[in-house]
């Protein structure tokens, strides 16, 4: 007699592809704040041109954000934070200046350029939020839920295969010697 084993062709699990972020770099030097420091405090008169007090760069890597502050000759600061640890990322307004605040720059918002580049600030905020959603706590929960769904699907497939094997063994009159239990 002919034996037909029917399998589900759609039984392969196709996990969602993880979002891959490209590295982005932003010059977030705050020339406007530096000029304000030069005008308001005599101790800050050392730099004559705003921007020479230091530069700030934000690099958005795949798994973490990096803020590099370079203030020659006195200091150089590199701060790294995984996206899940950035806290609240917000767009700030101070008078007419627009800035970015997060736990990456805890003490003071980054007022990009002269503080008027609303488009760049909006881009940085939206990019940070997208990466936080994919790589932060929410992203980890979503990946855990996907894994759980895949495990449930595999259990259903194994159960179906077990039933098929049992039918096959009964058809071939093969005695079942033991039953596997979970």
XYZ file of N, CA and C in Angstrom:
546
model
N 0.842 -1.189 0.000
C 0.000 0.000 0.000
C 0.882 1.247 0.000
N 0.339 2.327 -0.508
C 1.070 3.591 -0.573
C 0.853 4.395 0.688
N 1.918 5.005 1.145
C 1.843 5.832 2.340
C 2.065 7.269 1.905
N 1.202 8.140 2.297
C 1.349 9.564 1.968
C 1.594 10.337 3.247
N 2.691 11.038 3.255
C 2.992 11.904 4.393
C 2.827 13.326 3.909
N 1.931 14.007 4.508
C 1.637 15.380 4.103
C 2.344 16.329 5.050
N 3.106 17.222 4.476
C 3.765 18.243 5.291
C 3.294 19.608 4.843
N 3.379 20.523 5.736
C 2.992 21.902 5.442
C 4.176 22.608 4.801
N 4.014 23.056 3.555
C 5.111 23.727 2.855
C 5.459 25.069 3.485
N 4.533 25.645 4.185
C 4.767 26.950 4.811
C 5.257 26.809 6.241
N 5.783 25.647 6.576
C 6.154 25.424 7.966
C 7.499 26.032 8.336
N 8.247 26.520 7.365
C 9.536 27.138 7.703
C 9.305 28.457 8.426
N 10.083 28.648 9.425
C 9.991 29.889 10.190
C 10.855 30.930 9.514
N 10.278 32.063 9.263
C 11.052 33.153 8.659
C 11.075 34.293 9.655
N 12.132 34.367 10.465
C 12.188 35.430 11.464
C 12.315 36.793 10.794
N 11.840 37.789 11.490
C 11.975 39.156 11.003
C 13.453 39.513 10.930
N 13.798 40.232 9.887
C 15.187 40.660 9.804
C 15.377 41.826 10.760
N 16.444 41.761 11.513
C 16.733 42.840 12.456
C 17.108 44.091 11.683
N 16.701 45.209 12.191
C 17.020 46.479 11.564
C 18.510 46.730 11.687
N 19.130 47.050 10.578
C 20.556 47.368 10.574
C 20.672 48.876 10.375
N 21.324 49.519 11.318
C 21.512 50.960 11.235
C 22.915 51.257 10.739
N 23.005 52.209 9.846
C 24.321 52.641 9.401
C 24.865 53.655 10.400
N 26.173 53.768 10.441
C 26.808 54.732 11.337
C 26.589 56.133 10.786
N 26.123 57.011 11.639
C 25.911 58.411 11.256
C 26.712 59.298 12.190
N 27.243 60.366 11.636
C 28.042 61.280 12.423
C 27.504 62.698 12.227
N 27.366 63.404 13.335
C 26.859 64.780 13.313
C 27.852 65.699 14.009
N 28.094 66.846 13.407
C 28.872 67.892 14.072
C 27.877 68.675 14.928
N 27.995 68.541 16.230
C 27.059 69.200 17.143
C 27.758 70.292 17.957
N 28.822 70.853 17.376
C 29.534 71.943 18.043
C 28.590 73.121 18.212
N 28.585 73.693 19.386
C 27.646 74.772 19.715
C 28.349 76.131 19.660
N 28.539 76.637 18.451
C 29.217 77.924 18.287
C 28.455 79.054 18.964
N 27.144 79.009 18.949
C 26.337 80.054 19.587
C 26.573 80.120 21.081
N 26.601 78.954 21.737
C 26.865 78.916 23.186
C 28.277 79.380 23.480
N 29.219 79.004 22.624
C 30.601 79.421 22.833
C 30.746 80.936 22.696
N 30.054 81.523 21.729
C 30.096 82.981 21.574
C 29.484 83.654 22.798
N 28.391 83.110 23.297
C 27.761 83.657 24.492
C 28.722 83.607 25.682
N 29.448 82.506 25.813
C 30.449 82.400 26.893
C 31.536 83.458 26.729
N 31.978 83.684 25.495
C 33.023 84.691 25.241
C 32.542 86.091 25.607
N 31.278 86.380 25.333
C 30.752 87.720 25.569
C 30.398 87.970 27.035
N 30.064 86.935 27.766
C 29.570 87.138 29.127
C 30.595 86.925 30.226
N 31.685 86.260 29.937
C 32.636 85.964 31.007
C 34.057 86.294 30.564
N 34.729 87.197 31.264
C 36.096 87.561 30.885
C 37.068 86.385 30.915
N 36.792 85.365 31.693
C 37.693 84.218 31.757
C 37.650 83.394 30.469
N 36.598 83.576 29.693
C 36.450 82.814 28.456
C 36.972 83.563 27.241
N 37.664 84.677 27.415
C 38.127 85.460 26.274
C 39.293 84.817 25.535
N 39.797 83.691 26.028
C 40.933 83.051 25.368
C 40.637 82.762 23.893
N 39.523 82.126 23.559
C 39.243 81.918 22.148
C 38.566 83.156 21.570
N 39.048 83.626 20.478
C 38.462 84.803 19.853
C 37.345 84.395 18.903
N 37.495 83.246 18.272
C 36.514 82.789 17.291
C 35.715 81.639 17.900
N 34.382 81.728 17.910
C 33.580 80.610 18.430
C 33.873 79.341 17.631
N 33.959 78.232 18.324
C 34.289 76.965 17.698
C 35.703 76.539 18.041
N 36.560 77.504 18.408
C 37.923 77.138 18.785
C 37.993 76.727 20.244
N 36.911 76.967 21.003
C 36.884 76.502 22.395
C 36.745 74.996 22.430
N 36.379 74.428 21.335
C 36.230 72.981 21.292
C 35.207 72.578 20.258
N 35.217 71.314 19.956
C 34.252 70.788 19.000
C 33.524 69.611 19.640
N 32.330 69.376 19.143
C 31.524 68.267 19.648
C 31.017 67.486 18.442
N 31.178 66.167 18.535
C 30.669 65.288 17.483
C 29.836 64.200 18.122
N 28.726 63.894 17.476
C 27.881 62.787 17.924
C 27.935 61.722 16.838
N 28.341 60.523 17.238
C 28.404 59.401 16.308
C 27.362 58.384 16.749
N 26.457 58.048 15.846
C 25.437 57.051 16.130
C 25.877 55.746 15.491
N 26.413 54.866 16.321
C 26.857 53.561 15.848
C 25.677 52.606 15.871
N 25.906 51.369 15.459
C 24.798 50.427 15.374
C 24.169 50.123 16.733
N 24.985 49.992 17.772
C 24.467 49.594 19.082
C 24.514 50.678 20.148
N 25.254 51.763 19.910
C 25.357 52.799 20.933
C 25.630 54.165 20.321
N 25.353 55.187 21.110
C 25.612 56.570 20.716
C 26.887 57.035 21.406
N 27.671 57.819 20.694
C 28.943 58.307 21.217
C 28.971 59.825 21.077
N 29.300 60.521 22.151
C 29.474 61.967 22.120
C 30.944 62.256 22.404
N 31.603 62.915 21.453
C 33.021 63.240 21.595
C 33.170 64.749 21.712
N 33.720 65.169 22.832
C 33.958 66.595 23.077
C 35.466 66.798 23.109
N 35.940 67.697 22.272
C 37.369 67.955 22.176
C 37.608 69.430 22.468
N 38.254 69.724 23.584
C 38.552 71.097 23.993
C 40.055 71.236 24.187
N 40.796 71.392 23.086
C 42.249 71.500 23.257
C 42.600 72.790 23.963
N 43.587 72.876 24.735
C 44.522 71.837 25.138
C 44.123 71.172 26.445
N 42.962 71.523 27.006
C 42.672 71.074 28.376
C 42.027 69.705 28.485
N 41.087 69.340 27.607
C 40.419 68.063 27.839
C 39.846 67.469 26.561
N 39.586 66.209 26.652
C 38.925 65.456 25.593
C 38.028 64.442 26.282
N 36.751 64.465 25.961
C 35.789 63.608 26.643
C 35.058 62.762 25.607
N 35.012 61.462 25.840
C 34.233 60.552 25.005
C 33.215 59.861 25.894
N 31.948 59.987 25.551
C 30.879 59.361 26.316
C 30.151 58.379 25.419
N 30.009 57.144 25.870
C 29.292 56.107 25.123
C 28.093 55.642 25.940
N 26.979 55.486 25.263
C 25.774 54.965 25.922
C 25.053 54.030 24.961
N 24.681 52.846 25.422
C 23.785 52.013 24.609
C 22.455 52.743 24.452
N 21.762 52.499 23.362
C 20.517 53.224 23.101
C 19.474 52.999 24.189
N 19.506 51.846 24.844
C 18.562 51.574 25.919
C 18.800 52.418 27.164
N 19.968 53.059 27.263
C 20.308 53.857 28.439
C 20.284 55.365 28.178
N 19.715 55.780 27.058
C 19.688 57.209 26.752
C 18.588 57.962 27.486
N 17.696 57.246 28.110
C 16.609 57.923 28.819
C 15.679 58.604 27.836
N 15.210 59.747 28.207
C 14.303 60.512 27.350
C 15.122 61.359 26.384
N 14.842 61.230 25.107
C 15.492 62.065 24.090
C 14.475 63.107 23.670
N 14.825 64.368 23.853
C 13.871 65.442 23.594
C 14.502 66.562 22.792
N 13.623 67.296 22.136
C 14.012 68.517 21.438
C 13.686 69.669 22.388
N 14.683 70.515 22.675
C 14.508 71.603 23.638
C 14.533 72.954 22.944
N 13.829 73.895 23.537
C 13.865 75.277 23.083
C 14.326 76.146 24.238
N 15.281 77.001 23.951
C 15.733 77.975 24.932
C 15.787 79.308 24.192
N 14.838 80.186 24.516
C 14.635 81.416 23.746
C 14.376 81.002 22.304
N 15.239 81.353 21.380
C 15.006 80.971 19.979
C 15.891 79.802 19.557
N 16.685 79.244 20.449
C 17.625 78.172 20.112
C 16.970 76.806 20.273
N 17.324 75.901 19.383
C 16.816 74.523 19.403
C 17.957 73.600 19.776
N 17.675 72.621 20.646
C 18.720 71.708 21.095
C 18.207 70.304 21.331
N 19.139 69.392 21.556
C 18.853 67.977 21.804
C 19.286 67.656 23.223
N 18.418 67.012 23.988
C 18.814 66.584 25.331
C 18.550 65.091 25.488
N 19.439 64.442 26.220
C 19.311 63.022 26.548
C 20.304 62.728 27.671
N 20.369 61.474 28.095
C 21.347 61.106 29.121
C 22.763 61.035 28.557
N 22.901 61.166 27.248
C 24.238 61.205 26.648
C 24.956 62.492 27.024
N 24.211 63.571 27.136
C 24.755 64.884 27.518
C 23.966 65.400 28.712
N 24.162 64.783 29.847
C 23.334 65.009 31.031
C 23.249 66.459 31.479
N 24.349 67.165 31.444
C 24.374 68.476 32.086
C 23.663 69.576 31.312
N 23.718 69.530 29.983
C 23.217 70.660 29.211
C 22.818 70.180 27.816
N 21.701 70.653 27.270
C 21.319 70.236 25.909
C 22.369 70.657 24.884
N 22.437 69.926 23.791
C 23.337 70.279 22.691
C 22.604 71.220 21.745
N 23.036 72.470 21.703
C 22.466 73.439 20.779
C 23.354 73.452 19.545
N 22.945 72.724 18.525
C 23.744 72.494 17.331
C 24.010 73.802 16.589
N 25.267 74.018 16.215
C 25.653 75.206 15.443
C 25.357 76.481 16.205
N 24.612 77.356 15.551
C 24.243 78.633 16.182
C 22.904 78.533 16.906
N 22.349 77.329 16.982
C 21.106 77.104 17.713
C 19.851 77.266 16.881
N 20.015 77.509 15.577
C 18.854 77.771 14.717
C 18.557 76.633 13.752
N 19.332 75.578 13.785
C 19.185 74.502 12.805
C 18.137 73.492 13.276
N 16.871 73.885 13.154
C 15.762 73.058 13.616
C 15.707 71.725 12.867
N 15.998 71.747 11.570
C 15.934 70.517 10.777
C 16.959 69.492 11.259
N 18.158 69.933 11.549
C 19.204 69.021 12.013
C 18.878 68.469 13.394
N 18.358 69.329 14.273
C 17.970 68.881 15.617
C 16.848 67.850 15.519
N 15.863 68.115 14.672
C 14.751 67.177 14.481
C 15.260 65.852 13.934
N 16.201 65.897 12.989
C 16.778 64.676 12.418
C 17.511 63.866 13.486
N 18.305 64.529 14.304
C 19.053 63.835 15.358
C 18.090 63.194 16.360
N 17.076 63.941 16.782
C 16.103 63.414 17.751
C 15.367 62.211 17.176
N 14.901 62.316 15.929
C 14.152 61.197 15.342
C 15.052 59.983 15.121
N 16.304 60.203 14.740
C 17.247 59.092 14.553
C 17.539 58.402 15.886
N 17.748 59.176 16.939
C 17.987 58.590 18.263
C 16.772 57.805 18.742
N 15.580 58.351 18.539
C 14.364 57.658 18.985
C 14.152 56.363 18.220
N 14.420 56.378 16.906
C 14.269 55.156 16.110
C 15.230 54.072 16.586
N 16.461 54.475 16.869
C 17.453 53.514 17.340
C 17.125 53.026 18.745
N 16.597 53.913 19.587
C 16.195 53.502 20.939
C 15.077 52.475 20.864
N 14.131 52.691 19.960
C 13.004 51.774 19.840
C 13.470 50.393 19.377
N 14.412 50.369 18.436
C 14.888 49.091 17.898
C 15.912 48.415 18.791
N 16.757 49.187 19.464
C 17.854 48.607 20.226
C 17.664 48.684 21.736
N 16.764 49.510 22.189
C 16.565 49.681 23.627
C 15.688 48.594 24.205
N 15.076 48.869 25.332
C 14.245 47.896 26.033
C 13.084 47.406 25.177
N 12.443 48.321 24.433
C 11.312 47.938 23.591
C 11.756 46.949 22.536
N 12.903 47.199 21.923
C 13.423 46.286 20.908
C 13.743 44.916 21.475
N 14.297 44.888 22.683
C 14.617 43.607 23.311
C 13.348 42.822 23.628
N 12.308 43.506 24.067
C 11.034 42.838 24.357
C 10.439 42.281 23.065
N 10.484 43.064 21.976
C 9.956 42.588 20.696
C 10.719 41.355 20.217
N 12.046 41.351 20.345
C 12.833 40.194 19.921
C 12.521 38.976 20.787
N 12.298 39.177 22.085
C 11.944 38.065 22.965
C 10.587 37.493 22.578
N 9.633 38.366 22.237
C 8.307 37.903 21.813
C 8.390 37.140 20.495
N 9.246 37.585 19.567
C 9.443 36.862 18.310
C 10.009 35.473 18.576
N 10.976 35.385 19.477
C 11.588 34.099 19.809
C 10.558 33.167 20.429
N 9.732 33.695 21.328
C 8.691 32.889 21.952
C 7.712 32.364 20.901
N 7.344 33.208 19.963
C 6.447 32.799 18.889
C 7.076 31.688 18.043
N 8.366 31.801 17.758
C 9.058 30.775 16.994
C 9.108 29.458 17.751
N 9.330 29.505 19.064
C 9.368 28.289 19.876
C 7.996 27.616 19.869
N 6.936 28.405 20.009
C 5.578 27.837 19.975
C 5.314 27.166 18.634
N 5.739 27.802 17.551
C 5.554 27.248 16.208
C 6.327 25.935 16.061
N 7.549 25.891 16.569
C 8.345 24.661 16.507
C 7.699 23.539 17.317
N 7.139 23.862 18.463
C 6.448 22.847 19.271
C 5.272 22.249 18.504
N 4.512 23.110 17.818
C 3.384 22.629 17.020
C 3.875 21.703 15.904
N 4.976 22.070 15.252
C 5.519 21.236 14.178
C 5.995 19.885 14.721
N 6.689 19.894 15.850
C 7.178 18.646 16.438
C 6.000 17.759 16.821
N 4.963 18.339 17.373
C 3.774 17.571 17.744
C 3.136 16.936 16.508
N 3.065 17.689 15.422
C 2.512 17.179 14.173
C 3.382 16.054 13.616
N 4.691 16.222 13.659
C 5.604 15.182 13.176
C 5.498 13.926 14.036
N 5.323 14.101 15.328
C 5.190 12.968 16.241
C 3.921 12.169 15.912
N 2.847 12.885 15.632
C 1.593 12.209 15.277
C 1.744 11.479 13.945
N 2.419 12.114 12.983
C 2.647 11.466 11.693
C 3.492 10.205 11.855
N 4.511 10.290 12.680
C 5.394 9.143 12.911
C 4.631 8.005 13.578
N 3.761 8.342 14.490
C 2.959 7.322 15.182
C 2.048 6.597 14.189
N 1.417 7.376 13.299
C 0.561 6.768 12.272
C 1.377 5.873 11.339
N 2.561 6.333 10.970
C 3.429 5.564 10.092
C 3.840 4.245 10.739
N 4.200 4.301 12.017
C 4.610 3.097 12.730
C 3.448 2.127 12.889
N 2.238 2.647 13.125
C 1.060 1.776 13.218
C 0.781 1.115 11.868
N 0.930 1.857 10.791
C 0.669 1.334 9.457
C 1.663 0.219 9.093
N 2.907 0.372 9.530
C 3.930 -0.623 9.231
C 3.985 -1.736 10.275
N 3.052 -1.699 11.222
C 2.982 -2.681 12.299
C 4.279 -2.772 13.101
N 4.885 -1.633 13.357
C 6.086 -1.577 14.177
C 5.637 -1.303 15.607
N 6.009 -2.193 16.527
C 5.567 -1.956 17.902
C 6.275 -0.731 18.519
N 5.515 0.021 19.242
C 6.061 1.193 19.923
C 6.661 0.695 21.226
N 7.974 0.906 21.388
C 8.655 0.347 22.547
C 8.593 1.287 23.744
N 8.587 2.567 23.495
C 8.530 3.509 24.610
C 7.889 4.818 24.127
N 7.384 5.546 25.042
C 6.760 6.822 24.757
C 7.600 7.917 25.435
N 8.023 8.883 24.659
C 8.819 9.975 25.233
C 7.887 10.953 25.950
N 8.286 11.321 27.113
C 7.484 12.289 27.867
C 8.280 13.536 28.088
N 7.595 14.629 28.282
C 8.226 15.919 28.556
C 8.105 16.218 30.012
